[in-house]
Amino acid sequence: MPIEDFALCRRNKDGRHSHCRECRRAHYQANRGRILAQQKEAYQGEGGERKRAYQRGWRQRNPNASREWFAAHPEYKREWYASNRERVADRSRAESERRRRLLRDAACGCVGTLDCTGASCGYCGAAADGFDHIQPLIRGGRHCVSNLIPACGPCNSAKRDKTLIEFIEDRERRGIRLLCDETLRGPICAGDRAHAQGYGGGA
């Protein structure tokens, strides 16, 4: 069997998985329910919280490490996605559900119906096609007018779960200057302010 049939694996000394792609795909499909249940239990349990806290800390200490590694090994990401299509789809669905839950729990009732028609992206000035949470929901931000900014798709995707300062610094490292600055930070409405205080934020 050709070596290309074995997906890349950073954990193994030879850089490849010990089982071929087809075998691993068949195993996942045959045990999908059990695997997803185990992942959910591990993620939601106490150990999962410790792991997430460690990962957040590591990313903050090493903001460029993953990007630099994948830039140096572009074939790894391509091969992983090609070998794990079902897992990618499952993760995407789980991520969408997680974001919907965060959105529901973080709402303070002041948003109503917002329309970005004709608005410019608050980050780069391009035409906005949606809104972004300045302080990400997963980082304690509220689904609140004071925490929303019109944003274009590329900026929204690039910022993702970064705080505003992290996003500004990331863009600066890439030689991209944003329109926004630190003045966009901070809760404004009462609901947003109370929530921020609950997360150790300022008044």
PDB file of C-alpha atoms in Angstrom:
ATOM      1  CA  MET A   1       0.000   0.000   0.000  1.00  0.00           C
ATOM      2  CA  PRO A   2       1.520   3.394  -0.978  1.00  0.00           C
ATOM      3  CA  ILE A   3       2.617   5.727   1.794  1.00  0.00           C
ATOM      4  CA  GLU A   4       0.200   8.384   0.514  1.00  0.00           C
ATOM      5  CA  ASP A   5      -2.696   6.201   1.724  1.00  0.00           C
ATOM      6  CA  PHE A   6      -1.623   6.922   5.304  1.00  0.00           C
ATOM      7  CA  ALA A   7      -2.566  10.383   6.525  1.00  0.00           C
ATOM      8  CA  LEU A   8      -0.024  12.652   8.166  1.00  0.00           C
ATOM      9  CA  CYS A   9       0.207  12.490  11.955  1.00  0.00           C
ATOM     10  CA  ARG A  10       2.469  14.783  13.967  1.00  0.00           C
ATOM     11  CA  ARG A  11       2.364  12.500  17.025  1.00  0.00           C
ATOM     12  CA  ASN A  12       4.030   9.522  15.338  1.00  0.00           C
ATOM     13  CA  LYS A  13       7.757   9.381  14.706  1.00  0.00           C
ATOM     14  CA  ASP A  14       7.352   8.530  11.031  1.00  0.00           C
ATOM     15  CA  GLY A  15       4.844  11.365  10.592  1.00  0.00           C
ATOM     16  CA  ARG A  16       2.039   9.054   9.436  1.00  0.00           C
ATOM     17  CA  HIS A  17      -0.946   7.286  10.991  1.00  0.00           C
ATOM     18  CA  SER A  18      -0.522   3.565  11.581  1.00  0.00           C
ATOM     19  CA  HIS A  19      -3.840   2.816   9.815  1.00  0.00           C
ATOM     20  CA  CYS A  20      -4.744   3.859   6.280  1.00  0.00           C
ATOM     21  CA  ARG A  21      -7.344   6.488   5.491  1.00  0.00           C
ATOM     22  CA  GLU A  22     -10.013   3.993   4.427  1.00  0.00           C
ATOM     23  CA  CYS A  23      -9.602   1.931   7.602  1.00  0.00           C
ATOM     24  CA  ARG A  24      -9.791   5.014   9.814  1.00  0.00           C
ATOM     25  CA  ARG A  25     -12.812   6.344   7.926  1.00  0.00           C
ATOM     26  CA  ALA A  26     -14.597   2.991   8.221  1.00  0.00           C
ATOM     27  CA  HIS A  27     -13.820   2.818  11.944  1.00  0.00           C
ATOM     28  CA  TYR A  28     -15.205   6.303  12.513  1.00  0.00           C
ATOM     29  CA  GLN A  29     -18.397   5.582  10.588  1.00  0.00           C
ATOM     30  CA  ALA A  30     -18.921   2.293  12.451  1.00  0.00           C
ATOM     31  CA  ASN A  31     -18.353   3.914  15.858  1.00  0.00           C
ATOM     32  CA  ARG A  32     -19.530   7.454  15.184  1.00  0.00           C
ATOM     33  CA  GLY A  33     -22.131   7.588  17.969  1.00  0.00           C
ATOM     34  CA  ARG A  34     -19.756   6.288  20.631  1.00  0.00           C
ATOM     35  CA  ILE A  35     -16.911   8.555  19.503  1.00  0.00           C
ATOM     36  CA  LEU A  36     -19.110  11.667  19.525  1.00  0.00           C
ATOM     37  CA  ALA A  37     -20.484  10.768  22.972  1.00  0.00           C
ATOM     38  CA  GLN A  38     -16.954  10.350  24.327  1.00  0.00           C
ATOM     39  CA  GLN A  39     -15.860  13.659  22.835  1.00  0.00           C
ATOM     40  CA  LYS A  40     -18.895  15.444  24.274  1.00  0.00           C
ATOM     41  CA  GLU A  41     -18.308  13.962  27.730  1.00  0.00           C
ATOM     42  CA  ALA A  42     -14.625  14.872  27.640  1.00  0.00           C
ATOM     43  CA  TYR A  43     -15.395  18.416  26.453  1.00  0.00           C
ATOM     44  CA  GLN A  44     -18.165  19.162  28.959  1.00  0.00           C
ATOM     45  CA  GLY A  45     -16.573  17.527  32.006  1.00  0.00           C
ATOM     46  CA  GLU A  46     -14.132  19.028  34.480  1.00  0.00           C
ATOM     47  CA  GLY A  47     -11.199  17.679  32.506  1.00  0.00           C
ATOM     48  CA  GLY A  48     -12.538  19.366  29.379  1.00  0.00           C
ATOM     49  CA  GLU A  49     -12.636  22.743  31.106  1.00  0.00           C
ATOM     50  CA  ARG A  50      -9.050  22.333  32.276  1.00  0.00           C
ATOM     51  CA  LYS A  51      -8.027  21.389  28.762  1.00  0.00           C
ATOM     52  CA  ARG A  52      -9.806  24.400  27.248  1.00  0.00           C
ATOM     53  CA  ALA A  53      -8.221  26.717  29.818  1.00  0.00           C
ATOM     54  CA  TYR A  54      -4.786  25.316  29.015  1.00  0.00           C
ATOM     55  CA  GLN A  55      -5.383  25.680  25.271  1.00  0.00           C
ATOM     56  CA  ARG A  56      -6.563  29.281  25.671  1.00  0.00           C
ATOM     57  CA  GLY A  57      -3.474  30.108  27.704  1.00  0.00           C
ATOM     58  CA  TRP A  58      -1.178  28.421  25.207  1.00  0.00           C
ATOM     59  CA  ARG A  59      -2.737  30.299  22.271  1.00  0.00           C
ATOM     60  CA  GLN A  60      -2.341  33.600  24.101  1.00  0.00           C
ATOM     61  CA  ARG A  61       1.313  32.858  24.851  1.00  0.00           C
ATOM     62  CA  ASN A  62       2.001  31.566  21.339  1.00  0.00           C
ATOM     63  CA  PRO A  63      -0.349  33.510  19.028  1.00  0.00           C
ATOM     64  CA  ASN A  64       1.578  32.682  15.856  1.00  0.00           C
ATOM     65  CA  ALA A  65       2.712  29.118  16.550  1.00  0.00           C
ATOM     66  CA  SER A  66      -0.110  27.212  14.852  1.00  0.00           C
ATOM     67  CA  ARG A  67      -0.235  29.545  11.851  1.00  0.00           C
ATOM     68  CA  GLU A  68       3.519  29.276  11.352  1.00  0.00           C
ATOM     69  CA  TRP A  69       3.482  25.481  11.649  1.00  0.00           C
ATOM     70  CA  PHE A  70       0.662  25.070   9.125  1.00  0.00           C
ATOM     71  CA  ALA A  71       2.326  27.575   6.799  1.00  0.00           C
ATOM     72  CA  ALA A  72       5.437  25.389   6.876  1.00  0.00           C
ATOM     73  CA  HIS A  73       3.401  22.173   6.417  1.00  0.00           C
ATOM     74  CA  PRO A  74       0.494  23.076   4.082  1.00  0.00           C
ATOM     75  CA  GLU A  75       0.049  19.453   3.032  1.00  0.00           C
ATOM     76  CA  TYR A  76      -0.911  18.407   6.577  1.00  0.00           C
ATOM     77  CA  LYS A  77      -4.112  20.466   6.696  1.00  0.00           C
ATOM     78  CA  ARG A  78      -5.168  19.375   3.209  1.00  0.00           C
ATOM     79  CA  GLU A  79      -4.603  15.719   4.004  1.00  0.00           C
ATOM     80  CA  TRP A  80      -6.318  15.918   7.381  1.00  0.00           C
ATOM     81  CA  TYR A  81      -9.466  17.456   5.911  1.00  0.00           C
ATOM     82  CA  ALA A  82      -9.461  14.942   3.051  1.00  0.00           C
ATOM     83  CA  SER A  83      -9.160  12.045   5.503  1.00  0.00           C
ATOM     84  CA  ASN A  84     -11.677  13.323   8.060  1.00  0.00           C
ATOM     85  CA  ARG A  85     -14.616  14.715   6.103  1.00  0.00           C
ATOM     86  CA  GLU A  86     -17.183  13.190   8.467  1.00  0.00           C
ATOM     87  CA  ARG A  87     -15.426  14.542  11.537  1.00  0.00           C
ATOM     88  CA  VAL A  88     -15.146  17.981   9.963  1.00  0.00           C
ATOM     89  CA  ALA A  89     -18.895  17.975   9.262  1.00  0.00           C
ATOM     90  CA  ASP A  90     -19.688  16.822  12.809  1.00  0.00           C
ATOM     91  CA  ARG A  91     -17.412  19.462  14.312  1.00  0.00           C
ATOM     92  CA  SER A  92     -18.974  22.140  12.132  1.00  0.00           C
ATOM     93  CA  ARG A  93     -22.466  21.187  13.307  1.00  0.00           C
ATOM     94  CA  ALA A  94     -21.336  21.099  16.942  1.00  0.00           C
ATOM     95  CA  GLU A  95     -19.671  24.508  16.564  1.00  0.00           C
ATOM     96  CA  SER A  96     -22.837  25.986  15.037  1.00  0.00           C
ATOM     97  CA  GLU A  97     -24.921  24.639  17.910  1.00  0.00           C
ATOM     98  CA  ARG A  98     -22.433  25.969  20.460  1.00  0.00           C
ATOM     99  CA  ARG A  99     -22.573  29.444  18.917  1.00  0.00           C
ATOM    100  CA  ARG A 100     -26.386  29.401  18.831  1.00  0.00           C
ATOM    101  CA  ARG A 101     -26.413  28.469  22.521  1.00  0.00           C
ATOM    102  CA  LEU A 102     -23.943  31.226  23.368  1.00  0.00           C
ATOM    103  CA  LEU A 103     -25.990  33.719  21.369  1.00  0.00           C
ATOM    104  CA  ARG A 104     -29.148  32.764  23.248  1.00  0.00           C
ATOM    105  CA  ASP A 105     -27.523  32.866  26.690  1.00  0.00           C
ATOM    106  CA  ALA A 106     -25.674  36.146  26.048  1.00  0.00           C
ATOM    107  CA  ALA A 107     -28.650  38.176  24.796  1.00  0.00           C
ATOM    108  CA  CYS A 108     -29.581  41.168  26.967  1.00  0.00           C
ATOM    109  CA  GLY A 109     -32.744  42.105  25.056  1.00  0.00           C
ATOM    110  CA  CYS A 110     -31.646  45.410  23.501  1.00  0.00           C
ATOM    111  CA  VAL A 111     -30.694  44.236  20.004  1.00  0.00           C
ATOM    112  CA  GLY A 112     -34.046  43.855  18.279  1.00  0.00           C
ATOM    113  CA  THR A 113     -33.800  43.857  14.490  1.00  0.00           C
ATOM    114  CA  LEU A 114     -30.583  45.329  13.137  1.00  0.00           C
ATOM    115  CA  ASP A 115     -29.909  46.039   9.478  1.00  0.00           C
ATOM    116  CA  CYS A 116     -26.410  46.572   8.091  1.00  0.00           C
ATOM    117  CA  THR A 117     -27.630  47.658   4.638  1.00  0.00           C
ATOM    118  CA  GLY A 118     -25.400  50.475   3.403  1.00  0.00           C
ATOM    119  CA  ALA A 119     -23.070  50.230   6.396  1.00  0.00           C
ATOM    120  CA  SER A 120     -19.300  50.008   6.140  1.00  0.00           C
ATOM    121  CA  CYS A 121     -17.169  47.454   7.939  1.00  0.00           C
ATOM    122  CA  GLY A 122     -15.982  48.996  11.193  1.00  0.00           C
ATOM    123  CA  TYR A 123     -12.672  47.183  10.844  1.00  0.00           C
ATOM    124  CA  CYS A 124     -11.580  47.872   7.259  1.00  0.00           C
ATOM    125  CA  GLY A 125     -14.167  50.179   5.677  1.00  0.00           C
ATOM    126  CA  ALA A 126     -15.431  47.724   3.045  1.00  0.00           C
ATOM    127  CA  ALA A 127     -19.152  47.099   2.561  1.00  0.00           C
ATOM    128  CA  ALA A 128     -20.547  45.286   5.604  1.00  0.00           C
ATOM    129  CA  ASP A 129     -22.675  42.195   5.132  1.00  0.00           C
ATOM    130  CA  GLY A 130     -23.349  41.409   8.778  1.00  0.00           C
ATOM    131  CA  PHE A 131     -22.413  42.178  12.368  1.00  0.00           C
ATOM    132  CA  ASP A 132     -19.537  41.019  14.559  1.00  0.00           C
ATOM    133  CA  HIS A 133     -19.347  40.763  18.346  1.00  0.00           C
ATOM    134  CA  ILE A 134     -16.497  43.077  19.363  1.00  0.00           C
ATOM    135  CA  GLN A 135     -15.952  41.025  22.514  1.00  0.00           C
ATOM    136  CA  PRO A 136     -16.588  37.422  21.384  1.00  0.00           C
ATOM    137  CA  LEU A 137     -19.454  35.589  23.052  1.00  0.00           C
ATOM    138  CA  ILE A 138     -17.120  32.777  24.040  1.00  0.00           C
ATOM    139  CA  ARG A 139     -14.866  35.338  25.767  1.00  0.00           C
ATOM    140  CA  GLY A 140     -17.689  36.787  27.881  1.00  0.00           C
ATOM    141  CA  GLY A 141     -19.156  39.277  25.405  1.00  0.00           C
ATOM    142  CA  ARG A 142     -22.870  40.059  25.228  1.00  0.00           C
ATOM    143  CA  HIS A 143     -25.257  39.880  22.300  1.00  0.00           C
ATOM    144  CA  CYS A 144     -25.928  43.557  22.763  1.00  0.00           C
ATOM    145  CA  VAL A 145     -26.029  46.708  20.614  1.00  0.00           C
ATOM    146  CA  SER A 146     -22.967  48.069  22.403  1.00  0.00           C
ATOM    147  CA  ASN A 147     -21.018  44.915  21.525  1.00  0.00           C
ATOM    148  CA  LEU A 148     -21.964  44.742  17.828  1.00  0.00           C
ATOM    149  CA  ILE A 149     -20.181  46.353  14.904  1.00  0.00           C
ATOM    150  CA  PRO A 150     -20.946  46.162  11.154  1.00  0.00           C
ATOM    151  CA  ALA A 151     -18.374  43.887   9.546  1.00  0.00           C
ATOM    152  CA  CYS A 152     -17.533  42.416   6.175  1.00  0.00           C
ATOM    153  CA  GLY A 153     -17.216  38.657   5.777  1.00  0.00           C
ATOM    154  CA  PRO A 154     -13.395  38.525   5.562  1.00  0.00           C
ATOM    155  CA  CYS A 155     -12.888  40.621   8.711  1.00  0.00           C
ATOM    156  CA  ASN A 156     -15.577  38.706  10.600  1.00  0.00           C
ATOM    157  CA  SER A 157     -13.951  35.400   9.707  1.00  0.00           C
ATOM    158  CA  ALA A 158     -10.427  36.640  10.454  1.00  0.00           C
ATOM    159  CA  LYS A 159     -11.370  38.013  13.870  1.00  0.00           C
ATOM    160  CA  ARG A 160     -13.415  34.958  14.861  1.00  0.00           C
ATOM    161  CA  ASP A 161     -12.930  34.464  18.643  1.00  0.00           C
ATOM    162  CA  LYS A 162     -10.195  37.078  19.083  1.00  0.00           C
ATOM    163  CA  THR A 163     -10.692  40.096  21.312  1.00  0.00           C
ATOM    164  CA  LEU A 164     -10.460  43.466  19.591  1.00  0.00           C
ATOM    165  CA  ILE A 165      -6.909  44.050  20.823  1.00  0.00           C
ATOM    166  CA  GLU A 166      -5.829  40.565  19.734  1.00  0.00           C
ATOM    167  CA  PHE A 167      -7.350  41.218  16.309  1.00  0.00           C
ATOM    168  CA  ILE A 168      -5.640  44.605  15.970  1.00  0.00           C
ATOM    169  CA  GLU A 169      -2.295  43.076  16.942  1.00  0.00           C
ATOM    170  CA  ASP A 170      -2.811  40.165  14.556  1.00  0.00           C
ATOM    171  CA  ARG A 171      -3.551  42.548  11.676  1.00  0.00           C
ATOM    172  CA  GLU A 172      -0.523  44.681  12.555  1.00  0.00           C
ATOM    173  CA  ARG A 173       1.730  41.623  12.432  1.00  0.00           C
ATOM    174  CA  ARG A 174       0.396  41.029   8.934  1.00  0.00           C
ATOM    175  CA  GLY A 175       0.983  44.647   7.935  1.00  0.00           C
ATOM    176  CA  ILE A 176      -2.739  45.461   7.804  1.00  0.00           C
ATOM    177  CA  ARG A 177      -3.986  48.633   9.470  1.00  0.00           C
ATOM    178  CA  LEU A 178      -7.551  48.687  10.780  1.00  0.00           C
ATOM    179  CA  LEU A 179      -9.869  51.664  11.112  1.00  0.00           C
ATOM    180  CA  CYS A 180     -10.835  50.776  14.671  1.00  0.00           C
ATOM    181  CA  ASP A 181      -8.856  51.258  17.874  1.00  0.00           C
ATOM    182  CA  GLU A 182      -9.204  50.466  21.567  1.00  0.00           C
ATOM    183  CA  THR A 183     -12.070  52.929  21.973  1.00  0.00           C
ATOM    184  CA  LEU A 184     -14.415  50.269  20.606  1.00  0.00           C
ATOM    185  CA  ARG A 185     -13.887  48.182  23.723  1.00  0.00           C
ATOM    186  CA  GLY A 186     -16.019  48.306  26.838  1.00  0.00           C
ATOM    187  CA  PRO A 187     -19.693  47.757  27.739  1.00  0.00           C
ATOM    188  CA  ILE A 188     -22.077  50.640  27.163  1.00  0.00           C
ATOM    189  CA  CYS A 189     -25.638  49.624  27.988  1.00  0.00           C
ATOM    190  CA  ALA A 190     -26.684  48.521  31.491  1.00  0.00           C
ATOM    191  CA  GLY A 191     -27.154  44.889  30.516  1.00  0.00           C
ATOM    192  CA  ASP A 192     -23.740  44.755  28.896  1.00  0.00           C
ATOM    193  CA  ARG A 193     -22.090  46.479  31.866  1.00  0.00           C
ATOM    194  CA  ALA A 194     -23.595  44.077  34.394  1.00  0.00           C
ATOM    195  CA  HIS A 195     -22.482  41.097  32.344  1.00  0.00           C
ATOM    196  CA  ALA A 196     -18.951  42.438  32.046  1.00  0.00           C
ATOM    197  CA  GLN A 197     -18.748  42.901  35.803  1.00  0.00           C
ATOM    198  CA  GLY A 198     -19.746  39.275  36.196  1.00  0.00           C
ATOM    199  CA  TYR A 199     -16.718  38.340  34.100  1.00  0.00           C
ATOM    200  CA  GLY A 200     -14.376  40.565  36.057  1.00  0.00           C
ATOM    201  CA  GLY A 201     -14.735  43.506  33.675  1.00  0.00           C
ATOM    202  CA  GLY A 202     -14.946  47.179  34.529  1.00  0.00           C
ATOM    203  CA  ALA A 203     -18.020  49.289  35.198  1.00  0.00           C
TER     204      ALA A 203
END
